[in-house]
Amino acid sequence: MQELQPLIQQLKEKGIKVTPQRQAILSSFLGTTNKHRSAEDIHLEIVKSFPTISLDTVYRNLGMLRDLGILRELNLGERRVHYELTSHSHHHHLICTRCGDAQEIQYCPLQFLEQDKVNKFKIQSHSFEIFGLCEKCTK
Amino acid sequence: MQELQPLIQQLKEKGIKVTPQRQAILSSFLGTTNKHRSAEDIHLEIVKSFPTISLDTVYRNLGMLRDLGILRELNLGERRVHYELTSHSHHHHLICTRCGDAQEIQYCPLQFLEQDKVNKFKIQSHSFEIFGLCEKCTK
DNA sequence: CTAAGTGCAAAACTTTTGCAGGCGA
DNA sequence: TCGCCTGCAAAAGTTTTGCACTTAG
């Protein structure tokens, strides 16, 4: 399990202020089994223990943490963007189109992609999501 | 190049009325080299020759054509959804994070995915997009 | 002390929806 | 003619932004 302190250290090193709001957002990623969540999910969770935090602040900080490389942005086929810790191992998802559940899959297509398919394109990141029906919803 | 008539025929067979708006939308997909475009792109193009068509109508019809299986919806990491003809060969994209250009890539990761990775999940569709810098923007 | 961060409210942007009138079959 | 379709306008859902106040360092 990832620790909070090293993340806070990263903020300090970049001269970014460590506010209670930021600590709450970071903590919320460490405490969940739900690996990826939307800004609203995160806000709803934090509000329980920090009633005055605004959704705007959550959005602003998620963006900042993404730019710092601490969070990764996921596009799971919904209108909302989801976030997860980049320290969480690289993986992709099986997303159920009926119940919305997303299972992780330990397979990355990039390893099979030959250089000549990509030519002079300089890869920074990629997405690979599989949509369909999960075991429960098939029944 | 795909023809307009067979597409119109499909609408008729389903009892869907063939309006000038629908013909304009379908035609716009046949005439372009830009394979995938957003609702707004399509609307802007059609308005030139059909000044009264509304964006709402474009949205409604893109949705319908997607449900009929004539169009495919693409999530290219933008807020806007893009569409392309499903008859256009299956492929994925190299998307430039600087200029937004998307090149097609003839490689599909699904062929390398072993059944046991997916287990009982029933695959319906998938997305695979590679983000980075295109040759021009690397310079 | 002061620049960065926050909360509030309003705006921006994409997409959806209700409704009354229009038009294809 | 009749019901599907369209345009208009308004709403909905997510994310961004301007501004004045607060606060971490």
PDB file of N, CA and C in Angstrom, chain A residues 96-133:
ATOM      1  N   CYS A  96     -18.132  -3.461 -18.024  1.00  0.00           N
ATOM      2  CA  CYS A  96     -19.456  -4.010 -18.323  1.00  0.00           C
ATOM      3  C   CYS A  96     -20.384  -2.901 -18.802  1.00  0.00           C
ATOM      4  N   THR A  97     -20.970  -3.113 -19.971  1.00  0.00           N
ATOM      5  CA  THR A  97     -21.832  -2.088 -20.546  1.00  0.00           C
ATOM      6  C   THR A  97     -23.213  -2.101 -19.901  1.00  0.00           C
ATOM      7  N   ARG A  98     -23.494  -3.122 -19.103  1.00  0.00           N
ATOM      8  CA  ARG A  98     -24.790  -3.116 -18.421  1.00  0.00           C
ATOM      9  C   ARG A  98     -24.681  -2.524 -17.014  1.00  0.00           C
ATOM     10  N   CYS A  99     -23.777  -3.075 -16.192  1.00  0.00           N
ATOM     11  CA  CYS A  99     -23.719  -2.606 -14.795  1.00  0.00           C
ATOM     12  C   CYS A  99     -22.614  -1.583 -14.555  1.00  0.00           C
ATOM     13  N   GLY A 100     -21.751  -1.377 -15.519  1.00  0.00           N
ATOM     14  CA  GLY A 100     -20.733  -0.337 -15.377  1.00  0.00           C
ATOM     15  C   GLY A 100     -19.498  -0.762 -14.609  1.00  0.00           C
ATOM     16  N   ASP A 101     -19.501  -1.956 -14.070  1.00  0.00           N
ATOM     17  CA  ASP A 101     -18.361  -2.443 -13.311  1.00  0.00           C
ATOM     18  C   ASP A 101     -17.121  -2.581 -14.205  1.00  0.00           C
ATOM     19  N   ALA A 102     -15.960  -2.297 -13.650  1.00  0.00           N
ATOM     20  CA  ALA A 102     -14.722  -2.427 -14.421  1.00  0.00           C
ATOM     21  C   ALA A 102     -13.734  -3.333 -13.703  1.00  0.00           C
ATOM     22  N   GLN A 103     -13.375  -4.430 -14.335  1.00  0.00           N
ATOM     23  CA  GLN A 103     -12.347  -5.324 -13.774  1.00  0.00           C
ATOM     24  C   GLN A 103     -11.019  -4.990 -14.431  1.00  0.00           C
ATOM     25  N   GLU A 104      -9.959  -5.166 -13.667  1.00  0.00           N
ATOM     26  CA  GLU A 104      -8.644  -4.934 -14.246  1.00  0.00           C
ATOM     27  C   GLU A 104      -8.188  -6.178 -14.988  1.00  0.00           C
ATOM     28  N   ILE A 105      -7.399  -5.939 -16.022  1.00  0.00           N
ATOM     29  CA  ILE A 105      -6.867  -7.050 -16.786  1.00  0.00           C
ATOM     30  C   ILE A 105      -5.364  -6.845 -16.920  1.00  0.00           C
ATOM     31  N   GLN A 106      -4.600  -7.879 -16.637  1.00  0.00           N
ATOM     32  CA  GLN A 106      -3.140  -7.753 -16.637  1.00  0.00           C
ATOM     33  C   GLN A 106      -2.599  -8.128 -18.000  1.00  0.00           C
ATOM     34  N   TYR A 107      -2.841  -7.263 -18.944  1.00  0.00           N
ATOM     35  CA  TYR A 107      -2.368  -7.520 -20.294  1.00  0.00           C
ATOM     36  C   TYR A 107      -2.220  -6.167 -20.943  1.00  0.00           C
ATOM     37  N   CYS A 108      -1.090  -5.908 -21.539  1.00  0.00           N
ATOM     38  CA  CYS A 108      -0.915  -4.621 -22.209  1.00  0.00           C
ATOM     39  C   CYS A 108      -0.506  -4.845 -23.650  1.00  0.00           C
ATOM     40  N   PRO A 109      -1.306  -4.328 -24.577  1.00  0.00           N
ATOM     41  CA  PRO A 109      -1.061  -4.586 -25.992  1.00  0.00           C
ATOM     42  C   PRO A 109       0.205  -3.930 -26.526  1.00  0.00           C
ATOM     43  N   LEU A 110       0.717  -2.960 -25.802  1.00  0.00           N
ATOM     44  CA  LEU A 110       1.836  -2.199 -26.335  1.00  0.00           C
ATOM     45  C   LEU A 110       3.069  -3.058 -26.568  1.00  0.00           C
ATOM     46  N   GLN A 111       3.209  -4.083 -25.748  1.00  0.00           N
ATOM     47  CA  GLN A 111       4.384  -4.950 -25.877  1.00  0.00           C
ATOM     48  C   GLN A 111       4.425  -5.700 -27.204  1.00  0.00           C
ATOM     49  N   PHE A 112       3.255  -5.860 -27.835  1.00  0.00           N
ATOM     50  CA  PHE A 112       3.206  -6.603 -29.085  1.00  0.00           C
ATOM     51  C   PHE A 112       3.253  -5.706 -30.315  1.00  0.00           C
ATOM     52  N   LEU A 113       3.275  -4.418 -30.053  1.00  0.00           N
ATOM     53  CA  LEU A 113       3.218  -3.471 -31.155  1.00  0.00           C
ATOM     54  C   LEU A 113       4.605  -3.242 -31.727  1.00  0.00           C
ATOM     55  N   GLU A 114       4.792  -3.584 -32.974  1.00  0.00           N
ATOM     56  CA  GLU A 114       6.119  -3.426 -33.581  1.00  0.00           C
ATOM     57  C   GLU A 114       6.384  -1.969 -33.947  1.00  0.00           C
ATOM     58  N   GLN A 115       7.629  -1.623 -33.844  1.00  0.00           N
ATOM     59  CA  GLN A 115       8.056  -0.248 -34.087  1.00  0.00           C
ATOM     60  C   GLN A 115       7.598   0.281 -35.445  1.00  0.00           C
ATOM     61  N   ASP A 116       7.647  -0.542 -36.463  1.00  0.00           N
ATOM     62  CA  ASP A 116       7.339  -0.045 -37.811  1.00  0.00           C
ATOM     63  C   ASP A 116       5.864   0.328 -37.979  1.00  0.00           C
ATOM     64  N   LYS A 117       5.000  -0.177 -37.100  1.00  0.00           N
ATOM     65  CA  LYS A 117       3.595   0.212 -37.160  1.00  0.00           C
ATOM     66  C   LYS A 117       3.430   1.671 -36.722  1.00  0.00           C
ATOM     67  N   VAL A 118       4.364   2.107 -35.903  1.00  0.00           N
ATOM     68  CA  VAL A 118       4.255   3.414 -35.273  1.00  0.00           C
ATOM     69  C   VAL A 118       5.128   4.438 -35.984  1.00  0.00           C
ATOM     70  N   ASN A 119       6.162   3.922 -36.624  1.00  0.00           N
ATOM     71  CA  ASN A 119       7.039   4.770 -37.422  1.00  0.00           C
ATOM     72  C   ASN A 119       7.672   5.886 -36.583  1.00  0.00           C
ATOM     73  N   LYS A 120       7.509   7.134 -36.974  1.00  0.00           N
ATOM     74  CA  LYS A 120       8.191   8.221 -36.267  1.00  0.00           C
ATOM     75  C   LYS A 120       7.349   8.835 -35.145  1.00  0.00           C
ATOM     76  N   PHE A 121       6.229   8.221 -34.844  1.00  0.00           N
ATOM     77  CA  PHE A 121       5.355   8.751 -33.796  1.00  0.00           C
ATOM     78  C   PHE A 121       5.987   8.474 -32.426  1.00  0.00           C
ATOM     79  N   LYS A 122       5.998   9.494 -31.583  1.00  0.00           N
ATOM     80  CA  LYS A 122       6.629   9.334 -30.269  1.00  0.00           C
ATOM     81  C   LYS A 122       5.563   9.070 -29.196  1.00  0.00           C
ATOM     82  N   ILE A 123       5.466   7.831 -28.760  1.00  0.00           N
ATOM     83  CA  ILE A 123       4.406   7.422 -27.836  1.00  0.00           C
ATOM     84  C   ILE A 123       4.592   8.012 -26.436  1.00  0.00           C
ATOM     85  N   GLN A 124       3.516   8.594 -25.920  1.00  0.00           N
ATOM     86  CA  GLN A 124       3.546   9.109 -24.541  1.00  0.00           C
ATOM     87  C   GLN A 124       2.662   8.259 -23.635  1.00  0.00           C
ATOM     88  N   SER A 125       1.501   7.887 -24.133  1.00  0.00           N
ATOM     89  CA  SER A 125       0.586   7.075 -23.327  1.00  0.00           C
ATOM     90  C   SER A 125      -0.387   6.371 -24.252  1.00  0.00           C
ATOM     91  N   HIS A 126      -1.244   5.563 -23.675  1.00  0.00           N
ATOM     92  CA  HIS A 126      -2.200   4.836 -24.510  1.00  0.00           C
ATOM     93  C   HIS A 126      -3.389   4.415 -23.672  1.00  0.00           C
ATOM     94  N   SER A 127      -4.466   4.068 -24.344  1.00  0.00           N
ATOM     95  CA  SER A 127      -5.632   3.536 -23.636  1.00  0.00           C
ATOM     96  C   SER A 127      -6.050   2.251 -24.328  1.00  0.00           C
ATOM     97  N   PHE A 128      -6.543   1.325 -23.558  1.00  0.00           N
ATOM     98  CA  PHE A 128      -7.052   0.063 -24.112  1.00  0.00           C
ATOM     99  C   PHE A 128      -8.135  -0.409 -23.170  1.00  0.00           C
ATOM    100  N   GLU A 129      -9.361  -0.350 -23.631  1.00  0.00           N
ATOM    101  CA  GLU A 129     -10.478  -0.751 -22.779  1.00  0.00           C
ATOM    102  C   GLU A 129     -11.361  -1.698 -23.569  1.00  0.00           C
ATOM    103  N   ILE A 130     -11.814  -2.738 -22.886  1.00  0.00           N
ATOM    104  CA  ILE A 130     -12.668  -3.717 -23.532  1.00  0.00           C
ATOM    105  C   ILE A 130     -14.072  -3.595 -22.943  1.00  0.00           C
ATOM    106  N   PHE A 131     -15.067  -3.456 -23.809  1.00  0.00           N
ATOM    107  CA  PHE A 131     -16.450  -3.311 -23.357  1.00  0.00           C
ATOM    108  C   PHE A 131     -17.235  -4.581 -23.658  1.00  0.00           C
ATOM    109  N   GLY A 132     -18.156  -4.909 -22.763  1.00  0.00           N
ATOM    110  CA  GLY A 132     -18.963  -6.109 -22.984  1.00  0.00           C
ATOM    111  C   GLY A 132     -19.796  -6.413 -21.759  1.00  0.00           C
ATOM    112  N   LEU A 133     -20.113  -7.693 -21.565  1.00  0.00           N
ATOM    113  CA  LEU A 133     -20.944  -8.075 -20.431  1.00  0.00           C
ATOM    114  C   LEU A 133     -20.117  -8.886 -19.441  1.00  0.00           C
TER     115      LEU A 133
END
